Tab-separated table of C-alpha atoms and ligand atoms in Angstrom:
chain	number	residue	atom	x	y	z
A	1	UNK	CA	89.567	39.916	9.221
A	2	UNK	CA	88.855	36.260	10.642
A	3	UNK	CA	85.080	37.081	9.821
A	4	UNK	CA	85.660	38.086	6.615
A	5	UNK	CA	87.527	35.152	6.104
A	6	UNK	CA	84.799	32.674	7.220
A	7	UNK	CA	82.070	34.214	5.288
A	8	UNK	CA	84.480	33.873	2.457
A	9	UNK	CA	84.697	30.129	2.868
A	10	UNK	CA	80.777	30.275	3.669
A	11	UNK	CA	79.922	31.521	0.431
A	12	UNK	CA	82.521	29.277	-0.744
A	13	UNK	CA	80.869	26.593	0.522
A	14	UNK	CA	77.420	27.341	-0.496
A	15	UNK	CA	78.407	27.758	-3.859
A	16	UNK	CA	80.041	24.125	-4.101
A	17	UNK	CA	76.999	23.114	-2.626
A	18	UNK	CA	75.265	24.554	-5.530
A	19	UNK	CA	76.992	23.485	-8.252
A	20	UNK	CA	76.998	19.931	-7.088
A	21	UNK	CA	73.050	20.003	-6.686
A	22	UNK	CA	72.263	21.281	-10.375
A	23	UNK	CA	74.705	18.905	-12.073
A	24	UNK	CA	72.891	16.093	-9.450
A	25	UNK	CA	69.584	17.089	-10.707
A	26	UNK	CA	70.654	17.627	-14.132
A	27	UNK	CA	71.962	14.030	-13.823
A	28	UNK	CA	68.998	12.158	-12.180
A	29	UNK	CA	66.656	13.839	-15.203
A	30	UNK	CA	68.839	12.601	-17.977
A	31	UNK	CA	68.821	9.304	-15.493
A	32	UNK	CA	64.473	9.502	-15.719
A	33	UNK	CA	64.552	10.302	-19.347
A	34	UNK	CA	65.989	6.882	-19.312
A	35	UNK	CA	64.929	5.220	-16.744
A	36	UNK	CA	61.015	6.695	-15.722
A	37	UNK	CA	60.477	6.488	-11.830
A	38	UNK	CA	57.846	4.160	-10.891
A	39	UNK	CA	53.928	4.783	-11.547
A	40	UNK	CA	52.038	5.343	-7.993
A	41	UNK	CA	48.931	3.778	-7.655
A	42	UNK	CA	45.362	5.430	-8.058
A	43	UNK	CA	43.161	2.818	-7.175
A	44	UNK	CA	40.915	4.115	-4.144
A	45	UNK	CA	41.888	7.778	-4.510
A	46	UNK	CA	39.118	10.037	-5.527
A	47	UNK	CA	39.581	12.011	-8.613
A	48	UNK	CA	37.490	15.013	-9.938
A	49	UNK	CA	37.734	16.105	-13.535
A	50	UNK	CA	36.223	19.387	-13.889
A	51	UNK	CA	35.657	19.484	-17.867
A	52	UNK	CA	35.026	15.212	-18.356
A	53	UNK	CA	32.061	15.335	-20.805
A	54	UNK	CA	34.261	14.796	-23.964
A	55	UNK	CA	37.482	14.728	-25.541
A	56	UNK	CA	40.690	14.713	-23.263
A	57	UNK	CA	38.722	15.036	-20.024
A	58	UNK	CA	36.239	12.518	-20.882
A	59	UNK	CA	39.006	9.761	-21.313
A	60	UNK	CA	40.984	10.818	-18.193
A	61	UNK	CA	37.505	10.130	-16.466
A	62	UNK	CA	37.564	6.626	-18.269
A	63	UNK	CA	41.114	5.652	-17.777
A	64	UNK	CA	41.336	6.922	-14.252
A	65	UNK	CA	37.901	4.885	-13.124
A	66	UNK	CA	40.029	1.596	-15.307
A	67	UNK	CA	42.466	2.177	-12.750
A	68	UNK	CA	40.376	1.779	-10.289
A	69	UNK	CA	40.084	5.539	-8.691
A	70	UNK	CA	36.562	6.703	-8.379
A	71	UNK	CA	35.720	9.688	-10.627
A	72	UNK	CA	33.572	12.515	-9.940
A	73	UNK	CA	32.741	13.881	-13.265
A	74	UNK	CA	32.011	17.727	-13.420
A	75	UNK	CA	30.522	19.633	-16.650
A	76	UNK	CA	28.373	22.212	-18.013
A	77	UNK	CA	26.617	19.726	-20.070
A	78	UNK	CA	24.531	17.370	-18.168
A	79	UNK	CA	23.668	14.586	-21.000
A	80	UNK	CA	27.346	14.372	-22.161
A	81	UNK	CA	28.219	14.366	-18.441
A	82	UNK	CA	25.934	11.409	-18.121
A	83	UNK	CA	27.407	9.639	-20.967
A	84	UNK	CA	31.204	9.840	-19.481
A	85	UNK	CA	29.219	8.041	-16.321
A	86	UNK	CA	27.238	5.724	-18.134
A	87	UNK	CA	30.594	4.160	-19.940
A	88	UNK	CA	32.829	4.168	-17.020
A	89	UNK	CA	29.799	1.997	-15.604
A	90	UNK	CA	29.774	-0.270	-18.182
A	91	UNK	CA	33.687	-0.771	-17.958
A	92	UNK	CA	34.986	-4.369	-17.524
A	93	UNK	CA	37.934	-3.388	-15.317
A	94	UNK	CA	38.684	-0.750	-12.297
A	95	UNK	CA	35.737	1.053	-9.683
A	96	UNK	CA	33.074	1.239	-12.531
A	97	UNK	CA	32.675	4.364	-9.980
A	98	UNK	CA	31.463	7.626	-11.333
A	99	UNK	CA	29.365	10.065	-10.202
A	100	UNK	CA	28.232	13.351	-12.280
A	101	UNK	CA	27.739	16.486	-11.312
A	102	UNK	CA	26.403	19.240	-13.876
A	103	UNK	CA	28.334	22.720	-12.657
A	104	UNK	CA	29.350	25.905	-14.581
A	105	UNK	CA	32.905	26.400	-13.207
A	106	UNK	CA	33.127	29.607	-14.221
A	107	UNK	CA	30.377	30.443	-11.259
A	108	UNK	CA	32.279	30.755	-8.353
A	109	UNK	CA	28.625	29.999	-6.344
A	110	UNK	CA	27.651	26.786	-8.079
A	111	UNK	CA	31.314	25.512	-7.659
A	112	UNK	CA	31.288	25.898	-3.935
A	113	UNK	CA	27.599	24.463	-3.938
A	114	UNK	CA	29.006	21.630	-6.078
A	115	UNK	CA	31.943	21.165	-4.100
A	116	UNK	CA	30.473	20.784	-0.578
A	117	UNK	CA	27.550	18.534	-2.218
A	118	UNK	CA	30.856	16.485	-4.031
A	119	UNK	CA	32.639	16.364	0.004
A	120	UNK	CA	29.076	14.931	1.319
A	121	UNK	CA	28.244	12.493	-0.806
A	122	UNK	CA	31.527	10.856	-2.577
A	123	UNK	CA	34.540	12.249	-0.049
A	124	UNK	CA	37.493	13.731	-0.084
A	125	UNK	CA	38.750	14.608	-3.598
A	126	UNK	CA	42.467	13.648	-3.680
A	127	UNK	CA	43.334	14.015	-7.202
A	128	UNK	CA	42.265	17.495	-9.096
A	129	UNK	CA	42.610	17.581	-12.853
A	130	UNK	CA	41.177	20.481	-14.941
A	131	UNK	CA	40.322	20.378	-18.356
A	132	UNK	CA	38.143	23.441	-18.944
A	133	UNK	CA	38.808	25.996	-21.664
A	134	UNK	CA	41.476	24.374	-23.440
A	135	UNK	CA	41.019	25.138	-26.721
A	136	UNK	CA	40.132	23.078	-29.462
A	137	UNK	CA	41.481	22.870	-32.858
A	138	UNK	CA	38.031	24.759	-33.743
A	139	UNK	CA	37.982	27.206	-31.156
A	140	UNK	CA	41.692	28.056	-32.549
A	141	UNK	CA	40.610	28.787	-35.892
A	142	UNK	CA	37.044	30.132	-35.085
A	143	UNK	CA	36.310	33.565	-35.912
A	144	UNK	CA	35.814	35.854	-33.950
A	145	UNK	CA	37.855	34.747	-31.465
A	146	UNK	CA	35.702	34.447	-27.882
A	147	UNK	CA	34.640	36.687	-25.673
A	148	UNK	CA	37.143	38.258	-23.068
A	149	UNK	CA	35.627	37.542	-19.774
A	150	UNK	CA	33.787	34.337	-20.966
A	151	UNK	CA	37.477	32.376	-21.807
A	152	UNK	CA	39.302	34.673	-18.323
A	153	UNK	CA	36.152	32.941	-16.817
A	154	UNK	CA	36.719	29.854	-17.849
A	155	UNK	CA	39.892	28.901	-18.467
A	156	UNK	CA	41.753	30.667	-15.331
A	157	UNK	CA	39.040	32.106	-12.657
A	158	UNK	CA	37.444	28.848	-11.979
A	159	UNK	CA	40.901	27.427	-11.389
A	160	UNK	CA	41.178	29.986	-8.461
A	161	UNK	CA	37.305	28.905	-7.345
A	162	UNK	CA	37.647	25.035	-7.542
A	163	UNK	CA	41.011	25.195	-5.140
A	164	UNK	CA	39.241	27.094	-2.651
A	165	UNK	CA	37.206	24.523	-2.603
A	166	UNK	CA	39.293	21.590	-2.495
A	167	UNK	CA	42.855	22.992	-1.573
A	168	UNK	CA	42.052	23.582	2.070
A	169	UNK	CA	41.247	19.518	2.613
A	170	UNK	CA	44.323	18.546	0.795
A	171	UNK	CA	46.399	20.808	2.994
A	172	UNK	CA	44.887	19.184	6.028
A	173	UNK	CA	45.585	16.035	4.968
A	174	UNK	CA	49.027	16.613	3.421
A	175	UNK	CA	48.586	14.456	0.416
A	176	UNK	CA	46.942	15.886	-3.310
A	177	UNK	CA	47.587	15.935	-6.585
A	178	UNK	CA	46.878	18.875	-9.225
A	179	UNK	CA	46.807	18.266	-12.730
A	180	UNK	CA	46.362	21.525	-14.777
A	181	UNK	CA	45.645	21.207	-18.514
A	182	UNK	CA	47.019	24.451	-20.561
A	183	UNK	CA	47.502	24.091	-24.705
A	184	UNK	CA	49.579	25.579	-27.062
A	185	UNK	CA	48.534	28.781	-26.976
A	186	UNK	CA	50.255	28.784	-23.666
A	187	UNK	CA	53.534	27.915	-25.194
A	188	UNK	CA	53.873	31.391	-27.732
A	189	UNK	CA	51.276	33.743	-28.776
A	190	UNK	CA	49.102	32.946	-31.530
A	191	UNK	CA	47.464	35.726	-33.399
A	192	UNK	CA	43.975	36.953	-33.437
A	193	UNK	CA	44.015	34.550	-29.940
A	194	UNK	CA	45.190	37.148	-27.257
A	195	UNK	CA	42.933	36.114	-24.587
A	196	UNK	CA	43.215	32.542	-24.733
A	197	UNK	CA	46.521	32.929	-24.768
A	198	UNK	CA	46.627	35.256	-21.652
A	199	UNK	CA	44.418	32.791	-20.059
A	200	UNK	CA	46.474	29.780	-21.000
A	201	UNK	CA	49.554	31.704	-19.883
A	202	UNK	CA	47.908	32.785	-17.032
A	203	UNK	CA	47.417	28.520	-15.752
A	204	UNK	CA	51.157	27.878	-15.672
A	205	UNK	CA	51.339	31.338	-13.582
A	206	UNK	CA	49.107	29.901	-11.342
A	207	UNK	CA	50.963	26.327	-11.264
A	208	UNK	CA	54.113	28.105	-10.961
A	209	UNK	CA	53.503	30.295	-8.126
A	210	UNK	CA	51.516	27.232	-6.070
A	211	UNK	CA	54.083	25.137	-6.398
A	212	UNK	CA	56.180	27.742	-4.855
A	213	UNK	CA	53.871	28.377	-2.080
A	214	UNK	CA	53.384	24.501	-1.457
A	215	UNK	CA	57.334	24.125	-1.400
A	216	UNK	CA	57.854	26.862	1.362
A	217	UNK	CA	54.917	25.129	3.369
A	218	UNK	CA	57.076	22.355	4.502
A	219	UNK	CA	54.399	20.534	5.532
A	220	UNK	CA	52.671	20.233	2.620
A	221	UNK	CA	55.628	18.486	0.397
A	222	UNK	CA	53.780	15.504	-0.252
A	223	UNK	CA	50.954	17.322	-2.681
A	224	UNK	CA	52.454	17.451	-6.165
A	225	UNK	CA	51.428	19.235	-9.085
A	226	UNK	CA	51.623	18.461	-12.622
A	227	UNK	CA	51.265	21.041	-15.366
A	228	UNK	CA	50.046	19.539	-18.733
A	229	UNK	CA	50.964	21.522	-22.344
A	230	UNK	CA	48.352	19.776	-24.572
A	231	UNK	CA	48.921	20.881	-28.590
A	232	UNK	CA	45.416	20.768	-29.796
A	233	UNK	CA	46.475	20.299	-33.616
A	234	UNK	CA	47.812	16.666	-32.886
A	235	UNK	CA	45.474	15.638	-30.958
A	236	UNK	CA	42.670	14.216	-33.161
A	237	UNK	CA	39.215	14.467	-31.748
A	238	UNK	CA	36.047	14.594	-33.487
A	239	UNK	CA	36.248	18.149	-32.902
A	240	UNK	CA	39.531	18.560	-35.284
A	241	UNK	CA	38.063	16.044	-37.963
A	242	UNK	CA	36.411	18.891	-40.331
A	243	UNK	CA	40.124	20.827	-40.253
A	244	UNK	CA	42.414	19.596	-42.354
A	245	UNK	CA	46.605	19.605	-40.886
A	246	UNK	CA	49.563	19.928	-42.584
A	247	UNK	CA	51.354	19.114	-39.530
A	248	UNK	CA	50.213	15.930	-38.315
A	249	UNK	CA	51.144	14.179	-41.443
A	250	UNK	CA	54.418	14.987	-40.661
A	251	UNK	CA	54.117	14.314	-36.921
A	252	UNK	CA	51.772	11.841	-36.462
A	253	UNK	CA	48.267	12.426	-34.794
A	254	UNK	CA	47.803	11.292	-31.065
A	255	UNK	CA	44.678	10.615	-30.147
A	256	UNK	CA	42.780	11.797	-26.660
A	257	UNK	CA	43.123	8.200	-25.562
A	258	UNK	CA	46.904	7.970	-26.023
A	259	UNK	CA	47.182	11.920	-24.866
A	260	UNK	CA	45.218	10.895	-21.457
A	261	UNK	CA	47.646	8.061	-21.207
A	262	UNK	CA	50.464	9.976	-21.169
A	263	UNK	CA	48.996	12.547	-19.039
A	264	UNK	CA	47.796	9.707	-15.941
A	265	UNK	CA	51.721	8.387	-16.075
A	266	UNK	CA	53.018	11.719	-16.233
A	267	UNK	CA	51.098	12.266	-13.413
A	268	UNK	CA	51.571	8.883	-11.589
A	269	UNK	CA	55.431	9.940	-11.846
A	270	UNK	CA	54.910	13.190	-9.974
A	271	UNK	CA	56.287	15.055	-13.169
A	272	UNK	CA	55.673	18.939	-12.424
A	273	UNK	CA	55.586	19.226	-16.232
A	274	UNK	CA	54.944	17.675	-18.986
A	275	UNK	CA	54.036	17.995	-22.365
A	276	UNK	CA	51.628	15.958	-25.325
A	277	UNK	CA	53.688	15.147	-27.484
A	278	UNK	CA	56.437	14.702	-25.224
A	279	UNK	CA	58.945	17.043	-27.471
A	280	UNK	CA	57.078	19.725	-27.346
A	281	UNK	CA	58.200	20.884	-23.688
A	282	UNK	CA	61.783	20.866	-25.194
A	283	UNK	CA	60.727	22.705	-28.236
A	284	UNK	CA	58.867	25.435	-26.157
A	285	UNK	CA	61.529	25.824	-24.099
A	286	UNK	CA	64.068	26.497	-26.988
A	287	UNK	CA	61.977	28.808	-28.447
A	288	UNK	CA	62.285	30.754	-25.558
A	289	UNK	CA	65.920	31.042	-25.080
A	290	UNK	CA	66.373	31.704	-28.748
A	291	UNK	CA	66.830	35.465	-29.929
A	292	UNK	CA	63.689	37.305	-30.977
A	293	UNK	CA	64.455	37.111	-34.389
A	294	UNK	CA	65.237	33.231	-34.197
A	295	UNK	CA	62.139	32.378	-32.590
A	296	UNK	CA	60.081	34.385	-34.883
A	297	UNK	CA	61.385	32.432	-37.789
A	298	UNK	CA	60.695	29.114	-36.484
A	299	UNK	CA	57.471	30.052	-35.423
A	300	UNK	CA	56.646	31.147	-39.223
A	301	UNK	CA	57.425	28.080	-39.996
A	302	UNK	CA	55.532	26.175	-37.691
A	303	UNK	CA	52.239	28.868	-39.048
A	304	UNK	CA	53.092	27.856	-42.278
A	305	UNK	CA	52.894	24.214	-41.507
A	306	UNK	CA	49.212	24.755	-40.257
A	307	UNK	CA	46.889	24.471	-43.238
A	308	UNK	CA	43.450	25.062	-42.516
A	309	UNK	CA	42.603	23.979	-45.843
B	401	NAG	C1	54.882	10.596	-5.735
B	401	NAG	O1	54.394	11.222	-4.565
B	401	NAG	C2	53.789	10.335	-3.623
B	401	NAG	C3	53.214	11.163	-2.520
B	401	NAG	O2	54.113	12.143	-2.085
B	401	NAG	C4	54.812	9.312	-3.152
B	401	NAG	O3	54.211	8.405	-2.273
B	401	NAG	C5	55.383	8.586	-4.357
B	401	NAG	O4	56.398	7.698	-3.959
B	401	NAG	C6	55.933	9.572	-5.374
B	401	NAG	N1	56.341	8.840	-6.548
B	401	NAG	C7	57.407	9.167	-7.291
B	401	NAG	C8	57.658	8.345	-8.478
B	401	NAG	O5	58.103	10.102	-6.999
């Protein structure tokens, strides 16, 4: 009886302690939404983009090196590669530090070769952000839609082969950050797009579960991760030029240098997720709790918005 009773007032207990730790948290983020925690520094950390020969990657590279981190720049192709380099060189602020490395990350061989040459000759990379795969405007409209194995390759396996490389380190030396890009198509299915969206889904599985795995490793509670939803249709590049939006005209574009912007403070504020534009985290997560036939309409809606002229 007396045990009953005190396991009574232990769940009792717990559940106080519950309740008073979601309305805290639910607090302190309507308290950040207002108020953004402070930006950490970057200078002197090492960062690697895998994916930094154009668009969003290519101005992370830039912005990051303006901070004053030194950037490792990986990418299939070399002369773009080189041209990421060349600017962050040329920049009149931060490390001017960049080093290139050409590497197919969808070759689990190459990225280990790359990664040990990367350890050797720059150092330890403390800041991991992958832009691979995410799908342009272009690659969203293209027909037929790309190979299976090619975008699983891309876009999810060489996340798996670029932490083996560089996870291991960061554990050692307790401190990381991970910065995974994933785009719309990982916020609701598109159609005629079932593997990208798999893969796209597949990145914030990935996130998800690490974070999880990080979390129960006590020890390893000071490397964050931040998982980035980019919507390729607002942001312009010269990719997205020849396609003609309905949608941005009522949203506004955002360019890849404003979208890596947000992305490096999102970051610098140990978000675990964000999205570009801001809203759309929100919006994704409404369309989830909706009913079927709810979110069905309001993604008809946002279809018919798209014109691809
Ligand atoms: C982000 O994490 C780092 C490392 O754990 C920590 O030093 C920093 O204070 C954190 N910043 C914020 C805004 O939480």
């Amino acid at each position: 009886m007396l045990l009953r009773l005190y396991s009574f007032l232990v769940l009792c207990w717990d559940l106080v302690y519950v309740i008073v730790g979601c309305l805290w948290a639910i607090f302190e983020s309507f308290f950040q939404f207002i108020k953004p925690p402070k930006e950490k520094p970057v200078d002197g950390e090492i960062v690697l983009i895998a994916g930094a020969g154009r668009g969003i990657g290519k101005e992370l590279a830039i912005q990051f090196a303006a901070l004053g981190a030194k950037v490792v720049c990986w990418d299939i192709n070399e002369e773009a590669n080189k041209c990421t380099v060349k600017e962050i060189a040329n920049l009149e602020v931060g490390s001017r530090q960049a080093y290139a490395y050409t590497c197919d990350v969808a070759d689990r061989e190459q990225v280990m070769k790359t990664g040990a040459l990367v350890r050797k000759e720059v150092g330890d990379v403390t800041i991991l952000v992958h832009c691979c795969g995410v799908p342009s405007p272009r690659s969203l409209v293209s027909k037929p839609a790309p190979e299976i194995r090619k975008t699983m390759d891309v876009s999810i396996m060489s996340h798996f082969w670029i932490l083996e490389v560089f996870l291991p380190r960061m554990l050692e030396l307790n401190s990381g950050h991970i910065v995974a890009l994933t785009s719309v198509a990982g916020l609701s299915g598109i159609k005629d797009q079932v593997p990208l969206c798999a893969s796209q889904f597949a990145v914030q599985g990935l996130v998800e579960a690490l974070s999880e795995e990080l979390r129960a490793t006590k020890a390893s509670n000071d490397i964050h991760l931040t998982l980035v939803h980019i919507y390729p249709f607002i942001v312009s590049s010269d990719l997205a030029r020849d396609i003609r939006l309905r949608i941005p005209s009522y949203f506004g574009t955002i360019d890849p240098r404003d979208a890596a912007q947000q992305i490096i403070s999102g970051m610098r504020r140990n978000y675990s997720e964000i999205s570009v534009p801001g809203y759309l985290l929100y919006f994704g997560n409404i369309l989830r709790i909706l009913p079927r036939k709810a979110s069905v309409m309001l993604r008809e809606l946002l279809d018919a918005g798209v014109d691809f002229g």
